[in-house]
Coordinates of C-alpha atoms in Angstrom, one line a residue:
M1 CA 0.1 0.2 0.0
M2 CA 2.8 2.4 1.0
Q3 CA 4.8 1.8 -2.0
L4 CA 2.2 2.5 -4.1
Y5 CA 1.1 5.5 -2.4
K6 CA 4.8 7.1 -2.6
S7 CA 5.3 6.3 -6.1
K8 CA 2.0 8.0 -7.1
F9 CA 2.0 10.7 -4.9
K10 CA 5.8 11.7 -6.3
S11 CA 4.3 11.0 -10.2
K12 CA 4.5 14.1 -12.8
S13 CA 0.5 13.0 -13.3
F14 CA -0.6 13.4 -9.7
I15 CA 1.5 16.5 -8.7
L16 CA 0.2 18.0 -12.6
M17 CA -3.6 17.3 -11.4
T18 CA -2.9 18.6 -7.9
C19 CA -1.5 21.5 -9.6
L20 CA -4.4 21.7 -11.9
Y21 CA -7.0 21.9 -9.4
V22 CA -5.5 24.7 -7.2
V23 CA -4.9 26.4 -10.5
L24 CA -8.7 26.2 -11.3
M25 CA -9.5 27.3 -8.0
S26 CA -7.2 30.1 -8.3
V27 CA -8.7 31.1 -11.3
A28 CA -12.2 30.9 -10.1
I29 CA -11.3 33.2 -6.6
F30 CA -9.4 35.6 -8.5
W31 CA -11.5 35.8 -11.4
S32 CA -12.6 39.5 -11.5
D33 CA -8.9 40.3 -11.1
I34 CA -7.9 37.8 -14.0
K35 CA -11.3 39.6 -15.8
A36 CA -10.0 42.9 -15.4
L37 CA -6.4 42.4 -16.6
F38 CA -8.0 41.9 -20.1
T39 CA -10.8 44.5 -19.8
G40 CA -9.1 46.7 -17.2
D41 CA -8.1 49.3 -20.0
D42 CA -11.8 49.6 -21.5
E43 CA -13.0 53.1 -21.0
A44 CA -15.9 53.6 -19.6
Q45 CA -19.1 53.9 -22.0
Q46 CA -20.0 57.6 -22.8
I47 CA -23.5 58.1 -22.5
A48 CA -25.4 61.0 -22.5
I49 CA -29.0 61.6 -21.1
V50 CA -31.9 63.4 -22.3
N51 CA -34.5 64.0 -19.9
D52 CA -37.4 65.3 -21.5
T53 CA -39.4 64.3 -18.3
S54 CA -40.1 66.9 -15.1
A55 CA -38.5 64.2 -12.8
D56 CA -35.0 64.3 -11.5
L57 CA -33.3 61.4 -12.6
S58 CA -30.0 62.4 -11.9
G59 CA -29.6 60.3 -8.5
I60 CA -30.6 57.2 -10.6
F61 CA -27.6 57.5 -13.6
V62 CA -24.5 57.8 -11.4
S63 CA -21.1 57.9 -13.5
N64 CA -18.8 54.6 -12.6
G65 CA -15.6 53.1 -13.8
D66 CA -18.1 51.1 -16.5
M67 CA -19.9 54.0 -17.9
A68 CA -19.8 57.7 -17.5
F69 CA -23.5 59.8 -18.0
T70 CA -23.8 63.4 -19.0
Q71 CA -27.0 64.8 -17.5
D72 CA -29.6 67.6 -19.0
E73 CA -28.2 67.1 -22.2
Q74 CA -31.0 69.0 -25.2
D75 CA -29.4 68.8 -28.5
V76 CA -30.0 65.5 -29.8
A77 CA -29.5 66.2 -32.9
A78 CA -25.9 67.5 -31.7
L79 CA -25.5 64.6 -29.7
E80 CA -26.4 62.4 -32.5
E81 CA -23.0 63.5 -34.3
Q82 CA -20.6 63.0 -31.4
V83 CA -22.5 59.1 -31.6
K84 CA -21.4 58.9 -35.1
D85 CA -18.1 60.7 -34.7
G86 CA -17.1 58.3 -31.5
K87 CA -17.2 61.0 -29.0
L88 CA -20.4 59.3 -27.4
D89 CA -21.5 55.5 -27.4
A90 CA -25.3 56.0 -26.8
I91 CA -27.7 58.6 -26.3
V92 CA -30.7 57.5 -23.8
T93 CA -33.8 59.9 -24.5
I94 CA -36.1 60.0 -22.0
Q95 CA -40.1 60.8 -21.9
D96 CA -43.2 60.4 -20.7
E97 CA -45.9 58.4 -22.8
G98 CA -49.4 58.2 -20.6
G99 CA -47.9 58.8 -17.3
Q100 CA -45.1 55.9 -18.1
L101 CA -41.5 56.4 -19.0
H102 CA -40.0 55.5 -22.7
A103 CA -36.5 55.3 -23.0
E104 CA -35.0 55.2 -26.2
I105 CA -31.2 54.1 -26.3
A106 CA -29.7 55.4 -29.6
T107 CA -26.3 53.7 -30.9
F108 CA -23.3 53.9 -33.4
T109 CA -21.9 50.7 -32.3
P110 CA -23.9 48.2 -30.1
L111 CA -23.5 48.4 -26.7
K112 CA -22.1 45.0 -25.0
L113 CA -24.2 42.8 -23.7
N114 CA -23.3 43.7 -19.7
D115 CA -23.4 47.3 -20.3
Q116 CA -27.0 46.6 -22.2
T117 CA -28.2 44.9 -19.3
T118 CA -26.6 47.3 -16.8
L119 CA -28.7 50.3 -19.0
S120 CA -31.8 48.4 -19.0
S121 CA -31.5 47.9 -15.4
L122 CA -31.2 51.9 -14.5
L123 CA -33.9 52.6 -16.7
Q124 CA -36.1 50.0 -15.1
Y125 CA -35.8 51.6 -12.0
A126 CA -35.4 55.3 -13.1
G127 CA -39.5 54.1 -14.6
Q128 CA -40.8 52.7 -11.2
H129 CA -39.3 56.2 -9.4
Y130 CA -41.0 58.2 -12.0
A131 CA -44.5 56.2 -11.4
V132 CA -43.7 57.0 -7.3
Q133 CA -42.9 60.4 -8.0
Q134 CA -46.4 61.3 -10.0
L135 CA -48.0 60.4 -7.1
S136 CA -47.4 63.5 -5.4
L137 CA -45.3 62.2 -2.4
S138 CA -42.4 63.8 -0.4
S139 CA -39.3 62.6 -0.9
E140 CA -39.1 60.7 2.6
Q141 CA -42.6 58.8 1.6
A142 CA -41.1 58.0 -2.0
A143 CA -37.8 57.1 -0.7
Q144 CA -39.6 54.3 2.0
I145 CA -41.9 53.1 -1.1
M146 CA -38.9 52.3 -2.8
A147 CA -36.9 50.9 -0.1
A148 CA -39.8 48.9 1.4
Q149 CA -39.4 44.9 2.1
T150 CA -41.4 42.4 3.1
T151 CA -40.3 40.6 6.3
I152 CA -41.6 36.7 5.7
S153 CA -41.7 33.8 8.1
T154 CA -43.3 30.7 8.2
K155 CA -45.2 28.4 10.1
N156 CA -45.6 24.8 9.8
L157 CA -48.9 23.4 11.0
N158 CA -47.4 19.6 11.0
E159 CA -45.8 19.0 14.0
A160 CA -44.5 15.9 12.6
S161 CA -42.3 17.8 10.4
A162 CA -41.8 20.8 12.3
G163 CA -38.3 22.3 12.4
G164 CA -38.4 23.1 9.0
K165 CA -35.2 24.7 7.2
S166 CA -35.3 28.5 6.3
E167 CA -34.5 29.5 3.3
E168 CA -30.9 31.0 3.8
E169 CA -30.3 27.3 5.1
K170 CA -31.7 25.5 1.8
Q171 CA -29.2 27.6 -0.4
S172 CA -26.4 27.0 1.8
G173 CA -26.9 23.3 1.7
L174 CA -27.6 23.5 -1.9
W175 CA -24.7 25.1 -3.3
V176 CA -22.3 23.5 -0.7
S177 CA -23.6 20.1 -2.2
Y178 CA -23.3 21.4 -5.7
G179 CA -19.6 21.9 -4.4
I180 CA -19.6 18.3 -3.1
G181 CA -21.2 16.7 -6.4
I182 CA -18.1 18.2 -8.3
L183 CA -15.7 16.9 -6.1
I184 CA -16.8 13.6 -6.4
Y185 CA -17.1 13.8 -9.8
F186 CA -13.4 15.0 -10.5
F187 CA -11.9 12.7 -7.6
I188 CA -13.9 9.7 -9.0
S189 CA -12.8 10.8 -12.8
T190 CA -9.1 10.8 -11.9
F191 CA -8.2 7.5 -9.4
L192 CA -10.9 5.1 -10.9
S193 CA -8.9 5.7 -13.9
M194 CA -5.7 5.4 -11.9
I195 CA -6.1 2.2 -9.9
T196 CA -7.9 0.7 -12.9
T197 CA -4.6 1.5 -15.2
E198 CA -2.2 0.7 -12.0
I199 CA -3.6 -3.0 -12.1
A200 CA -3.8 -3.3 -16.0
S201 CA -0.5 -2.2 -16.0
E202 CA 0.8 -4.6 -13.7
K203 CA -1.3 -7.5 -15.5
G204 CA 0.2 -6.1 -19.1
S205 CA 3.6 -6.4 -18.4
R206 CA 3.4 -9.7 -16.5
A207 CA 4.7 -8.3 -13.0
M208 CA 1.7 -9.2 -11.6
E209 CA 2.5 -12.9 -12.0
M210 CA 6.0 -12.4 -9.8
L211 CA 4.1 -9.7 -7.1
L212 CA 1.5 -12.5 -6.2
A213 CA 4.2 -15.3 -6.1
S214 CA 4.6 -13.9 -2.9
V215 CA 1.5 -11.6 -2.3
K216 CA -1.8 -13.5 -1.9
P217 CA -4.6 -12.0 -4.8
A218 CA -6.3 -10.6 -1.6
T219 CA -4.0 -8.5 0.0
H220 CA -2.6 -7.3 -3.5
F221 CA -6.5 -6.4 -4.2
K222 CA -7.0 -4.6 -0.6
A223 CA -3.9 -3.0 -0.9
K224 CA -4.0 -1.0 -4.6
I225 CA -7.9 0.1 -2.9
A226 CA -6.3 1.5 0.2
G227 CA -3.2 2.9 -1.8
V228 CA -5.3 5.0 -3.9
L229 CA -7.8 5.8 -1.4
L230 CA -4.9 7.5 1.0
L231 CA -3.7 9.5 -2.4
A232 CA -7.3 10.7 -3.2
M233 CA -7.5 12.1 0.9
T234 CA -4.2 13.3 0.4
Q235 CA -5.1 15.5 -2.7
M236 CA -8.3 16.7 -0.9
G237 CA -6.4 17.6 1.9
I238 CA -4.1 19.4 -0.3
I239 CA -7.0 21.4 -2.1
A240 CA -8.6 22.1 1.0
I241 CA -5.8 23.9 3.0
A242 CA -5.1 26.1 -0.1
F243 CA -9.0 27.1 -0.2
L244 CA -8.3 28.1 3.5
L245 CA -5.4 29.7 2.7
Y246 CA -7.3 31.7 0.0
A247 CA -10.1 32.1 1.9
K248 CA -8.2 33.7 5.1
F249 CA -6.0 35.8 3.0
A250 CA -6.8 36.7 -0.3
K251 CA -9.3 39.3 -0.6
N252 CA -9.0 41.0 2.5
G253 CA -10.8 37.9 3.8
V254 CA -14.1 38.3 2.4
I255 CA -14.0 34.8 0.8
W256 CA -13.4 33.3 4.6
D257 CA -16.4 35.7 6.2
T258 CA -18.9 34.3 2.8
A259 CA -17.8 30.8 3.5
A260 CA -18.4 31.4 7.5
T261 CA -21.6 32.8 7.2
I262 CA -22.9 29.5 4.6
I263 CA -21.5 27.2 7.3
Q264 CA -23.0 28.7 9.9
E265 CA -26.1 27.7 8.2
L266 CA -25.7 24.0 8.2
S267 CA -26.4 21.8 10.6
I268 CA -23.5 19.6 12.1
S269 CA -25.3 16.5 10.6
Y270 CA -25.1 17.7 7.6
V271 CA -21.7 18.2 7.0
M272 CA -21.4 14.4 8.7
Y273 CA -23.4 12.8 6.1
A274 CA -21.7 15.0 3.6
I275 CA -18.1 13.6 4.4
V276 CA -19.1 10.4 4.8
F277 CA -21.2 10.0 1.3
L278 CA -18.4 11.5 0.1
L279 CA -15.8 8.9 1.3
L280 CA -17.9 5.7 0.8
T281 CA -18.6 6.9 -2.9
I282 CA -15.0 7.1 -4.0
V283 CA -14.3 3.7 -2.2
L284 CA -17.2 2.1 -3.9
Y285 CA -15.7 3.6 -7.2
L286 CA -12.3 2.6 -6.1
I287 CA -13.5 -1.6 -5.5
V288 CA -15.0 -1.7 -9.1
G289 CA -12.2 0.0 -10.5
A290 CA -9.8 -2.6 -9.0
L291 CA -11.8 -5.3 -10.7
F292 CA -12.3 -3.6 -14.0
G293 CA -8.5 -3.8 -13.6
S294 CA -8.2 -7.1 -13.1
L295 CA -10.1 -8.1 -16.4
V296 CA -8.1 -6.5 -18.8
S297 CA -4.9 -7.8 -20.1
K298 CA -3.0 -4.9 -20.9
V299 CA -3.8 -1.1 -20.5
E300 CA -5.0 0.2 -23.5
E301 CA -7.9 -1.6 -23.0
A302 CA -8.5 0.0 -19.5
G303 CA -10.9 2.8 -21.5
Q304 CA -13.1 0.1 -22.5
V305 CA -13.8 -1.7 -19.0
L306 CA -14.2 1.9 -17.3
M307 CA -16.6 3.5 -19.6
P308 CA -19.8 2.1 -17.8
A309 CA -18.6 3.5 -14.4
M310 CA -17.9 6.9 -16.1
M311 CA -21.5 6.7 -18.0
V312 CA -23.2 6.4 -14.3
T313 CA -20.7 9.2 -12.9
L314 CA -21.8 11.5 -15.8
I315 CA -25.9 10.5 -15.6
G316 CA -25.8 11.2 -11.5
F317 CA -23.3 14.3 -12.3
Y318 CA -26.1 16.1 -14.8
V319 CA -29.1 14.8 -12.2
M320 CA -27.3 16.7 -9.6
L321 CA -26.9 20.0 -11.7
S322 CA -30.9 19.6 -12.5
G323 CA -31.7 19.5 -9.2
I324 CA -29.8 23.2 -8.8
G325 CA -33.2 24.5 -10.1
N326 CA -35.6 22.2 -8.2
P327 CA -34.0 19.7 -5.6
D328 CA -37.6 18.4 -4.5
T329 CA -38.0 16.4 -8.3
L330 CA -38.7 13.1 -8.1
L331 CA -35.5 11.9 -10.3
I332 CA -33.7 13.4 -7.6
K333 CA -35.6 11.3 -5.1
I334 CA -35.1 8.1 -7.0
F335 CA -31.4 8.6 -7.6
S336 CA -30.5 9.7 -4.0
Y337 CA -31.1 6.2 -3.4
I338 CA -29.3 4.7 -6.2
P339 CA -25.7 3.9 -4.4
F340 CA -23.1 4.9 -7.2
T341 CA -25.1 8.4 -7.7
S342 CA -26.6 9.0 -4.0
G343 CA -22.9 10.3 -2.6
M344 CA -23.5 13.6 -5.3
V345 CA -27.1 13.6 -4.9
M346 CA -28.3 12.5 -1.4
P347 CA -26.4 15.7 0.6
M348 CA -28.2 17.8 -2.0
R349 CA -31.8 16.7 -0.1
I350 CA -30.5 16.5 3.1
G351 CA -29.2 20.2 3.1
A352 CA -31.7 22.4 0.7
T353 CA -35.0 19.9 1.2
D354 CA -37.2 19.0 4.4
I355 CA -37.1 15.1 4.9
G356 CA -37.1 13.2 8.0
G357 CA -34.2 11.6 9.6
M358 CA -34.7 8.1 8.4
V359 CA -34.3 9.1 4.2
P360 CA -30.5 9.8 4.6
L361 CA -29.9 6.7 7.1
L362 CA -32.1 4.9 4.2
S363 CA -29.2 5.8 1.8
L364 CA -26.3 5.6 3.8
G365 CA -27.7 1.8 4.5
I366 CA -28.1 1.3 1.1
L367 CA -24.6 2.7 -0.1
I368 CA -22.7 0.8 3.0
A369 CA -24.3 -2.5 1.8
T370 CA -23.8 -2.3 -1.5
I371 CA -19.8 -1.3 -0.8
V372 CA -20.1 -4.3 1.4
V373 CA -21.6 -6.8 -1.7
V374 CA -19.6 -5.4 -4.4
Y375 CA -16.6 -5.9 -2.4
L376 CA -16.9 -9.5 -1.1
F377 CA -17.7 -10.3 -5.0
S378 CA -14.9 -8.4 -6.3
L379 CA -12.4 -10.1 -4.0
S380 CA -13.8 -13.0 -4.9
F381 CA -13.5 -12.6 -8.6
Y382 CA -10.2 -10.8 -8.8
K383 CA -8.7 -13.7 -7.0
R384 CA -10.0 -15.5 -10.0
S385 CA -9.3 -12.7 -13.2
V386 CA -6.1 -11.0 -11.6
L387 CA -4.3 -13.9 -13.5
T388 CA -6.8 -14.6 -16.3
Y389 CA -6.1 -13.2 -20.0
S390 CA -8.5 -13.0 -22.6
T391 CA -9.5 -10.5 -25.5
G392 CA -13.4 -9.1 -26.1
G393 CA -15.5 -7.0 -24.6
V394 CA -16.4 -6.4 -20.8
I395 CA -19.2 -9.2 -20.9
Q396 CA -17.0 -11.3 -22.9
K397 CA -13.8 -11.0 -20.7
I398 CA -16.4 -11.6 -17.7
K399 CA -17.5 -15.2 -19.3
T400 CA -14.0 -16.5 -20.1
V401 CA -12.9 -15.5 -16.3
L402 CA -16.0 -17.9 -15.2
K403 CA -15.4 -20.6 -17.4
V404 CA -11.8 -20.8 -17.0
T405 CA -11.9 -20.8 -13.1
T406 CA -15.4 -22.7 -12.7

């Protein structure tokens, strides 16, 4: 086990993959700064406001780094010439039509999508502000209306399901579950392939025959799984440490504060369930990967036997993504009980829905029972298949092993 761990830990593939994960995380965290490197030199859009109403809208159209507004312009013809000459990027003409604002945006070169969206949002807000002003209210009353927010509380009349999660708790659980699902998908993709190709390479080079002369197949099987699992946990630890360092020291600790706020919304039981489902799902796939590695006769055939497991993982990943919009669908409920996908889907149900305590326990029990059954079957089959060489597809290889060894 330790020999495999040390050799893989020092391998270029593991180092590069770990660095790649850290780089991707760095890009996600510093995306705004990276984006600024490419767009930071862009000048602010020069926009002229022609206000043909009696309302004061200057407090809405405030210049910033993206847009520079020129207020109270009247000579539209002169402004249009400036747009054509490139001195202005857009003219916004605001008029009253039937008590409602009507805005026309005139450009020579169409605005960028982000600028167009921002400007449209400002105009929508200006329309609401204008409608309030038509009611002849004082500035304080108008400000109170525009800033009004509804306080929402929930009351569950079903005593059996009392103590449901708040919206904030569900949102936090949803996004944390999304992150866990991504972790499971990438770790399975990496380490499932690693354990399969590792066994396949030993078998293809005939090194397996020499190894099994001094080590029992069962011991070899367990060592491969334990070694790769330890390697996966090491990579998780490195990524976690890198994230904590970024969160604490990058962007003046804003990420740390945001993460702390999200964690405060999560229960201890959810965190425990998420960790257990993460580790057990990886263990299940590693057992399957070791079995697949014993079926092939050379490394080139590893991709063929890995395809079914990767397809199941991909299906579970997309089902998990579908739950971002609505985690209460029947599809989510079904896949939260399937052992090969429950690790990605059940944490979402635990964190983002109101389910009973028996639901995650049942899913976890099914997962553990599946691991035990798959482990015992794979261990028994591994002893017979690891030194059996055959050709054909996966089904044909299994038939050959059963035929030769029975």
